[in-house]
PDB file of C-alpha atoms in Angstrom:
ATOM      1  CA  GLU A 242      92.746  96.572  91.614  1.00 69.00           C
ATOM      2  CA  THR A 243      91.042  98.775  94.174  1.00 71.00           C
ATOM      3  CA  GLY A 244      87.311  99.401  94.014  1.00 90.00           C
ATOM      4  CA  VAL A 245      87.862 103.098  93.289  1.00 95.00           C
ATOM      5  CA  THR A 246      86.827 104.194  89.816  1.00 96.00           C
ATOM      6  CA  GLN A 247      87.418 107.475  88.022  1.00 98.00           C
ATOM      7  CA  SER A 248      86.171 109.065  84.826  1.00 97.00           C
ATOM      8  CA  PRO A 249      87.152 110.098  82.310  1.00 98.00           C
ATOM      9  CA  THR A 250      90.535 108.429  81.769  1.00 97.00           C
ATOM     10  CA  HIS A 251      91.953 111.235  79.661  1.00 97.00           C
ATOM     11  CA  LEU A 252      90.825 114.769  78.947  1.00 97.00           C
ATOM     12  CA  ILE A 253      92.143 117.609  76.819  1.00 98.00           C
ATOM     13  CA  LYS A 254      90.964 121.134  77.597  1.00 98.00           C
ATOM     14  CA  THR A 255      91.872 124.648  76.542  1.00 98.00           C
ATOM     15  CA  ARG A 256      93.201 127.287  78.925  1.00 98.00           C
ATOM     16  CA  GLY A 257      90.335 129.169  80.585  1.00 98.00           C
ATOM     17  CA  GLN A 258      87.842 126.323  80.295  1.00 98.00           C
ATOM     18  CA  GLN A 259      86.245 124.420  83.159  1.00 98.00           C
ATOM     19  CA  VAL A 260      86.466 120.682  83.860  1.00 98.00           C
ATOM     20  CA  THR A 261      84.658 118.158  86.070  1.00 98.00           C
ATOM     21  CA  LEU A 262      86.272 114.885  87.116  1.00 98.00           C
ATOM     22  CA  ARG A 263      84.357 112.074  88.801  1.00 98.00           C
ATOM     23  CA  CYS A 264      85.179 109.385  91.344  1.00 97.00           C
ATOM     24  CA  SER A 265      83.352 106.467  92.932  1.00 95.00           C
ATOM     25  CA  SER A 266      84.776 105.303  96.225  1.00 91.00           C
ATOM     26  CA  GLN A 267      85.521 101.753  97.300  1.00 87.00           C
ATOM     27  CA  SER A 268      82.638  99.970  99.008  1.00 83.00           C
ATOM     28  CA  GLY A 269      82.574 100.768 102.743  1.00 83.00           C
ATOM     29  CA  HIS A 270      84.737 103.877 102.377  1.00 87.00           C
ATOM     30  CA  ASN A 271      83.104 107.176 103.333  1.00 88.00           C
ATOM     31  CA  THR A 272      86.039 109.575 102.941  1.00 92.00           C
ATOM     32  CA  VAL A 273      87.280 110.691  99.538  1.00 94.00           C
ATOM     33  CA  SER A 274      90.448 112.687  98.875  1.00 96.00           C
ATOM     34  CA  TRP A 275      91.708 114.250  95.673  1.00 98.00           C
ATOM     35  CA  TYR A 276      95.364 114.597  94.741  1.00 98.00           C
ATOM     36  CA  GLN A 277      97.200 116.254  91.850  1.00 98.00           C
ATOM     37  CA  GLN A 278     100.344 114.587  90.513  1.00 98.00           C
ATOM     38  CA  ALA A 279     102.532 116.562  88.142  1.00 97.00           C
ATOM     39  CA  LEU A 280     105.071 114.707  86.015  1.00 95.00           C
ATOM     40  CA  GLY A 281     108.021 113.506  88.083  1.00 93.00           C
ATOM     41  CA  GLN A 282     106.459 114.599  91.377  1.00 96.00           C
ATOM     42  CA  GLY A 283     104.647 112.894  94.223  1.00 97.00           C
ATOM     43  CA  PRO A 284     100.886 113.412  94.561  1.00 98.00           C
ATOM     44  CA  GLN A 285      99.835 116.662  96.253  1.00 97.00           C
ATOM     45  CA  PHE A 286      96.723 116.846  98.417  1.00 96.00           C
ATOM     46  CA  ILE A 287      93.941 119.042  97.021  1.00 97.00           C
ATOM     47  CA  PHE A 288      91.040 118.412  99.421  1.00 96.00           C
ATOM     48  CA  GLN A 289      89.024 115.778 101.230  1.00 95.00           C
ATOM     49  CA  TYR A 290      85.304 115.109 101.656  1.00 95.00           C
ATOM     50  CA  TYR A 291      83.488 113.348 104.473  1.00 91.00           C
ATOM     51  CA  ARG A 292      79.715 113.292 104.913  1.00 90.00           C
ATOM     52  CA  GLU A 293      79.301 115.532 101.879  1.00 93.00           C
ATOM     53  CA  GLU A 294      81.419 118.303 103.380  1.00 94.00           C
ATOM     54  CA  GLU A 295      84.984 119.415 102.715  1.00 94.00           C
ATOM     55  CA  ASN A 296      86.968 118.688 105.875  1.00 91.00           C
ATOM     56  CA  GLY A 297      90.523 119.301 104.769  1.00 92.00           C
ATOM     57  CA  ARG A 298      92.234 121.291 102.034  1.00 94.00           C
ATOM     58  CA  GLY A 299      95.765 121.610 100.712  1.00 94.00           C
ATOM     59  CA  ASN A 300      97.446 124.621  99.174  1.00 94.00           C
ATOM     60  CA  PHE A 301      95.198 124.953  96.123  1.00 97.00           C
ATOM     61  CA  PRO A 302      93.248 128.042  95.013  1.00 97.00           C
ATOM     62  CA  PRO A 303      89.439 128.310  95.283  1.00 97.00           C
ATOM     63  CA  ARG A 304      88.996 127.574  91.572  1.00 98.00           C
ATOM     64  CA  PHE A 305      89.537 123.964  92.656  1.00 98.00           C
ATOM     65  CA  SER A 306      86.246 122.864  94.196  1.00 97.00           C
ATOM     66  CA  GLY A 307      84.425 119.641  94.848  1.00 97.00           C
ATOM     67  CA  LEU A 308      81.339 117.780  95.905  1.00 97.00           C
ATOM     68  CA  GLN A 309      80.538 114.536  97.640  1.00 96.00           C
ATOM     69  CA  PHE A 310      77.221 112.774  97.146  1.00 94.00           C
ATOM     70  CA  PRO A 311      75.197 110.619  99.575  1.00 92.00           C
ATOM     71  CA  ASN A 312      76.615 107.441  97.992  1.00 90.00           C
ATOM     72  CA  TYR A 313      80.132 108.795  98.817  1.00 91.00           C
ATOM     73  CA  SER A 314      81.030 109.405  95.160  1.00 94.00           C
ATOM     74  CA  SER A 315      82.736 112.709  94.467  1.00 97.00           C
ATOM     75  CA  GLU A 316      83.472 115.340  91.860  1.00 98.00           C
ATOM     76  CA  LEU A 317      86.454 117.629  91.395  1.00 98.00           C
ATOM     77  CA  ASN A 318      85.768 120.857  89.503  1.00 98.00           C
ATOM     78  CA  VAL A 319      88.469 123.137  88.190  1.00 98.00           C
ATOM     79  CA  ASN A 320      87.549 126.547  86.785  1.00 98.00           C
ATOM     80  CA  ALA A 321      89.621 128.885  84.620  1.00 98.00           C
ATOM     81  CA  LEU A 322      92.078 126.169  83.643  1.00 98.00           C
ATOM     82  CA  GLU A 323      95.757 127.086  83.460  1.00 98.00           C
ATOM     83  CA  LEU A 324      98.563 125.302  81.629  1.00 98.00           C
ATOM     84  CA  ASP A 325     100.059 124.245  84.988  1.00 97.00           C
ATOM     85  CA  ASP A 326      96.870 122.340  85.799  1.00 98.00           C
ATOM     86  CA  SER A 327      98.031 119.657  83.366  1.00 98.00           C
ATOM     87  CA  ALA A 328      98.576 116.626  85.596  1.00 98.00           C
ATOM     88  CA  LEU A 329      97.285 113.238  86.713  1.00 98.00           C
ATOM     89  CA  TYR A 330      94.328 113.741  89.060  1.00 98.00           C
ATOM     90  CA  LEU A 331      93.929 110.972  91.596  1.00 98.00           C
ATOM     91  CA  CYS A 332      91.001 110.114  93.783  1.00 97.00           C
ATOM     92  CA  ALA A 333      91.590 108.063  96.924  1.00 96.00           C
ATOM     93  CA  SER A 334      89.107 106.602  99.340  1.00 92.00           C
ATOM     94  CA  ARG A 335      89.377 105.316 102.910  1.00 89.00           C
ATOM     95  CA  SER A 336      87.280 104.607 105.946  1.00 80.00           C
ATOM     96  CA  THR A 337      87.210 107.318 108.602  1.00 71.00           C
ATOM     97  CA  GLY A 338      89.164 105.732 111.399  1.00 68.00           C
ATOM     98  CA  SER A 339      92.702 104.542 111.784  1.00 61.00           C
ATOM     99  CA  PRO A 340      94.775 103.119 110.131  1.00 67.00           C
ATOM    100  CA  TYR A 341      94.089 105.730 107.434  1.00 84.00           C
ATOM    101  CA  GLU A 342      95.062 103.506 104.521  1.00 90.00           C
ATOM    102  CA  GLN A 343      94.068 105.192 101.277  1.00 93.00           C
ATOM    103  CA  TYR A 344      93.400 103.399  98.016  1.00 94.00           C
ATOM    104  CA  PHE A 345      93.731 105.194  94.717  1.00 96.00           C
ATOM    105  CA  GLY A 346      91.662 105.019  91.584  1.00 97.00           C
ATOM    106  CA  PRO A 347      93.263 104.789  88.129  1.00 97.00           C
ATOM    107  CA  GLY A 348      93.396 108.587  87.763  1.00 98.00           C
ATOM    108  CA  THR A 349      92.369 111.103  85.121  1.00 98.00           C
ATOM    109  CA  ARG A 350      95.083 112.525  82.894  1.00 98.00           C
ATOM    110  CA  LEU A 351      94.238 116.184  82.195  1.00 98.00           C
ATOM    111  CA  THR A 352      96.062 118.093  79.480  1.00 98.00           C
ATOM    112  CA  VAL A 353      95.513 121.849  79.208  1.00 98.00           C
ATOM    113  CA  THR A 354      96.592 123.463  75.936  1.00 98.00           C
TER     114      THR A 354
ATOM    115  CA  GLN B 119     106.101 122.721 106.707  1.00 78.00           C
ATOM    116  CA  LYS B 120     105.523 118.988 106.642  1.00 86.00           C
ATOM    117  CA  GLU B 121     107.865 117.296 104.187  1.00 92.00           C
ATOM    118  CA  VAL B 122     108.783 113.799 103.103  1.00 96.00           C
ATOM    119  CA  GLU B 123     112.163 113.387 101.443  1.00 96.00           C
ATOM    120  CA  GLN B 124     113.279 110.577  99.162  1.00 96.00           C
ATOM    121  CA  ASN B 125     116.290 110.035  96.937  1.00 88.00           C
ATOM    122  CA  SER B 126     114.884 110.308  93.418  1.00 83.00           C
ATOM    123  CA  GLY B 127     117.301 107.713  92.041  1.00 86.00           C
ATOM    124  CA  PRO B 128     117.310 105.994  89.725  1.00 93.00           C
ATOM    125  CA  LEU B 129     118.294 103.025  91.864  1.00 97.00           C
ATOM    126  CA  SER B 130     119.504 100.115  89.787  1.00 97.00           C
ATOM    127  CA  VAL B 131     119.882  96.589  91.221  1.00 97.00           C
ATOM    128  CA  PRO B 132     120.465  93.204  89.559  1.00 98.00           C
ATOM    129  CA  GLU B 133     117.727  90.603  89.563  1.00 98.00           C
ATOM    130  CA  GLY B 134     117.703  88.614  92.796  1.00 98.00           C
ATOM    131  CA  ALA B 135     119.387  91.343  94.851  1.00 98.00           C
ATOM    132  CA  ILE B 136     117.943  93.326  97.766  1.00 98.00           C
ATOM    133  CA  ALA B 137     116.671  96.798  96.884  1.00 98.00           C
ATOM    134  CA  SER B 138     116.760  99.329  99.726  1.00 97.00           C
ATOM    135  CA  LEU B 139     114.599 102.450  99.509  1.00 98.00           C
ATOM    136  CA  ASN B 140     114.791 105.208 102.096  1.00 97.00           C
ATOM    137  CA  CYS B 141     112.650 108.100 103.240  1.00 97.00           C
ATOM    138  CA  THR B 142     112.800 110.779 105.949  1.00 97.00           C
ATOM    139  CA  TYR B 143     109.994 112.939 107.300  1.00 96.00           C
ATOM    140  CA  SER B 144     110.124 116.346 108.914  1.00 93.00           C
ATOM    141  CA  ASP B 145     107.290 116.364 111.477  1.00 87.00           C
ATOM    142  CA  ARG B 146     107.267 113.979 114.439  1.00 85.00           C
ATOM    143  CA  VAL B 147     103.466 114.251 114.726  1.00 85.00           C
ATOM    144  CA  SER B 148     102.856 111.651 112.049  1.00 85.00           C
ATOM    145  CA  GLN B 149     102.253 108.134 113.315  1.00 84.00           C
ATOM    146  CA  SER B 150     101.328 106.365 110.084  1.00 92.00           C
ATOM    147  CA  PHE B 151     103.551 105.690 107.093  1.00 96.00           C
ATOM    148  CA  PHE B 152     102.929 104.070 103.757  1.00 97.00           C
ATOM    149  CA  TRP B 153     104.781 102.820 100.717  1.00 98.00           C
ATOM    150  CA  TYR B 154     103.108 102.991  97.317  1.00 98.00           C
ATOM    151  CA  ARG B 155     104.347 101.474  94.066  1.00 98.00           C
ATOM    152  CA  GLN B 156     103.623 103.358  90.858  1.00 98.00           C
ATOM    153  CA  TYR B 157     104.221 101.889  87.435  1.00 98.00           C
ATOM    154  CA  SER B 158     104.759 104.336  84.589  1.00 96.00           C
ATOM    155  CA  GLY B 159     101.441 105.821  83.478  1.00 94.00           C
ATOM    156  CA  LYS B 160      99.504 104.149  86.299  1.00 96.00           C
ATOM    157  CA  SER B 161      98.178 105.258  89.689  1.00 97.00           C
ATOM    158  CA  PRO B 162      99.883 104.536  93.045  1.00 98.00           C
ATOM    159  CA  GLU B 163      99.243 101.107  94.571  1.00 97.00           C
ATOM    160  CA  LEU B 164      99.486 100.642  98.339  1.00 96.00           C
ATOM    161  CA  ILE B 165     102.029  97.911  99.130  1.00 97.00           C
ATOM    162  CA  MET B 166     103.000  98.460 102.782  1.00 97.00           C
ATOM    163  CA  SER B 167     101.828 100.372 105.836  1.00 96.00           C
ATOM    164  CA  ILE B 168     103.707 100.735 109.128  1.00 96.00           C
ATOM    165  CA  TYR B 169     102.718 102.411 112.396  1.00 94.00           C
ATOM    166  CA  SER B 170     105.157 101.160 115.065  1.00 92.00           C
ATOM    167  CA  ASN B 171     108.908 101.260 115.452  1.00 95.00           C
ATOM    168  CA  GLY B 172     110.650  98.222 114.038  1.00 96.00           C
ATOM    169  CA  ASP B 173     110.148  95.963 111.066  1.00 97.00           C
ATOM    170  CA  LYS B 174     107.029  94.756 109.287  1.00 97.00           C
ATOM    171  CA  GLU B 175     107.319  91.969 106.733  1.00 97.00           C
ATOM    172  CA  ASP B 176     104.914  91.026 103.948  1.00 96.00           C
ATOM    173  CA  GLY B 177     106.230  88.499 101.455  1.00 97.00           C
ATOM    174  CA  ARG B 178     109.332  89.910  99.778  1.00 98.00           C
ATOM    175  CA  PHE B 179     108.726  93.354 101.257  1.00 98.00           C
ATOM    176  CA  THR B 180     109.938  94.628 104.643  1.00 98.00           C
ATOM    177  CA  ALA B 181     109.100  98.100 105.915  1.00 98.00           C
ATOM    178  CA  GLN B 182     111.188  99.608 108.696  1.00 98.00           C
ATOM    179  CA  LEU B 183     110.294 102.578 110.904  1.00 97.00           C
ATOM    180  CA  ASN B 184     112.543 104.509 113.273  1.00 96.00           C
ATOM    181  CA  LYS B 185     110.552 107.354 114.840  1.00 94.00           C
ATOM    182  CA  ALA B 186     113.518 108.709 116.800  1.00 94.00           C
ATOM    183  CA  SER B 187     115.437 109.252 113.545  1.00 94.00           C
ATOM    184  CA  GLN B 188     112.257 110.094 111.575  1.00 95.00           C
ATOM    185  CA  TYR B 189     113.248 107.482 109.042  1.00 96.00           C
ATOM    186  CA  VAL B 190     111.261 104.950 107.030  1.00 97.00           C
ATOM    187  CA  SER B 191     112.656 102.350 104.673  1.00 98.00           C
ATOM    188  CA  LEU B 192     111.461  99.620 102.336  1.00 98.00           C
ATOM    189  CA  LEU B 193     113.476  96.519 101.537  1.00 98.00           C
ATOM    190  CA  ILE B 194     112.598  94.369  98.548  1.00 98.00           C
ATOM    191  CA  ARG B 195     114.208  90.935  98.688  1.00 98.00           C
ATOM    192  CA  ASP B 196     114.860  88.784  95.598  1.00 98.00           C
ATOM    193  CA  SER B 197     114.134  91.772  93.341  1.00 98.00           C
ATOM    194  CA  GLN B 198     112.419  90.964  90.049  1.00 98.00           C
ATOM    195  CA  PRO B 199     112.245  92.978  86.813  1.00 97.00           C
ATOM    196  CA  SER B 200     108.512  93.375  87.534  1.00 97.00           C
ATOM    197  CA  ASP B 201     109.485  95.387  90.645  1.00 98.00           C
ATOM    198  CA  SER B 202     110.826  98.137  88.360  1.00 98.00           C
ATOM    199  CA  ALA B 203     108.658 101.150  89.213  1.00 98.00           C
ATOM    200  CA  THR B 204     108.651 104.376  91.192  1.00 98.00           C
ATOM    201  CA  TYR B 205     108.214 103.873  94.934  1.00 98.00           C
ATOM    202  CA  LEU B 206     106.441 106.647  96.837  1.00 98.00           C
ATOM    203  CA  CYS B 207     106.833 107.126 100.580  1.00 98.00           C
ATOM    204  CA  ALA B 208     103.948 108.868 102.350  1.00 97.00           C
ATOM    205  CA  ALA B 209     103.247 110.110 105.872  1.00 96.00           C
ATOM    206  CA  PHE B 210      99.724 110.619 107.181  1.00 92.00           C
ATOM    207  CA  TYR B 211      98.994 113.779 109.157  1.00 88.00           C
ATOM    208  CA  GLY B 212      95.918 115.103 110.853  1.00 81.00           C
ATOM    209  CA  GLY B 213      93.840 112.297 112.297  1.00 76.00           C
ATOM    210  CA  SER B 214      90.355 111.693 110.889  1.00 75.00           C
ATOM    211  CA  GLN B 215      90.578 114.918 108.834  1.00 79.00           C
ATOM    212  CA  GLY B 216      94.104 114.230 107.754  1.00 85.00           C
ATOM    213  CA  ASN B 217      95.824 113.583 104.483  1.00 91.00           C
ATOM    214  CA  LEU B 218      98.944 112.015 102.997  1.00 94.00           C
ATOM    215  CA  ILE B 219     102.153 113.931 102.371  1.00 95.00           C
ATOM    216  CA  PHE B 220     104.188 112.232  99.661  1.00 97.00           C
ATOM    217  CA  GLY B 221     107.832 112.254  98.752  1.00 97.00           C
ATOM    218  CA  LYS B 222     108.780 112.686  95.102  1.00 96.00           C
ATOM    219  CA  GLY B 223     109.427 108.980  94.739  1.00 97.00           C
ATOM    220  CA  THR B 224     112.447 106.777  94.025  1.00 97.00           C
ATOM    221  CA  LYS B 225     112.670 105.143  90.615  1.00 97.00           C
ATOM    222  CA  LEU B 226     113.833 101.530  90.900  1.00 97.00           C
ATOM    223  CA  SER B 227     115.203  99.568  87.966  1.00 97.00           C
ATOM    224  CA  VAL B 228     115.811  95.816  88.341  1.00 98.00           C
ATOM    225  CA  LYS B 229     118.132  94.501  85.633  1.00 97.00           C
ATOM    226  CA  PRO B 230     117.711  90.878  84.438  1.00 95.00           C
TER     227      PRO B 230
END
């Protein structure tokens, strides 16, 4: 197992609601990335945080937002939930420099009804 | 558009055989490539990384990289039923601010 933890494990929300997912990075890792994995697809990059600032973002709308805290833990917030937001949300951590190996947490399964 | 392509499978091999998984990537900029294993209902687990042309071996796993052909492969020798999973190929783009681009994954089934 990696040292990356995520909570909660599962979550059921209604369309239009807001959700917050949490992640604690592996010890020594200062960069946290979030990915969305729909059923049958590979993970898709949402955004990345380093030194408490977003420093990279994929093709996701602004209602996907995040935070990173001084201890390198992170939150993913999604507003105005849509049915298509139902997916496995993965947090990955790494150290800043090469070789850029990323280690994933167990994920949060979000279901939007 | 940066893309990573994989055959979705399923790929079925008998126990003890060699499983060969392939992946191509669209953008020559990437220098770092990774293979992740994902069991059903679980998160991806990093099993191999490769950065230079040629082969890299780790136990029963061998990763191969050919930058000229933009091709990455993973060989699993002496395949076991416990190797049955989806294998995700990923390319890293963007340096210190970069991120992984994943293929859709190849589902491998090892039959006893």
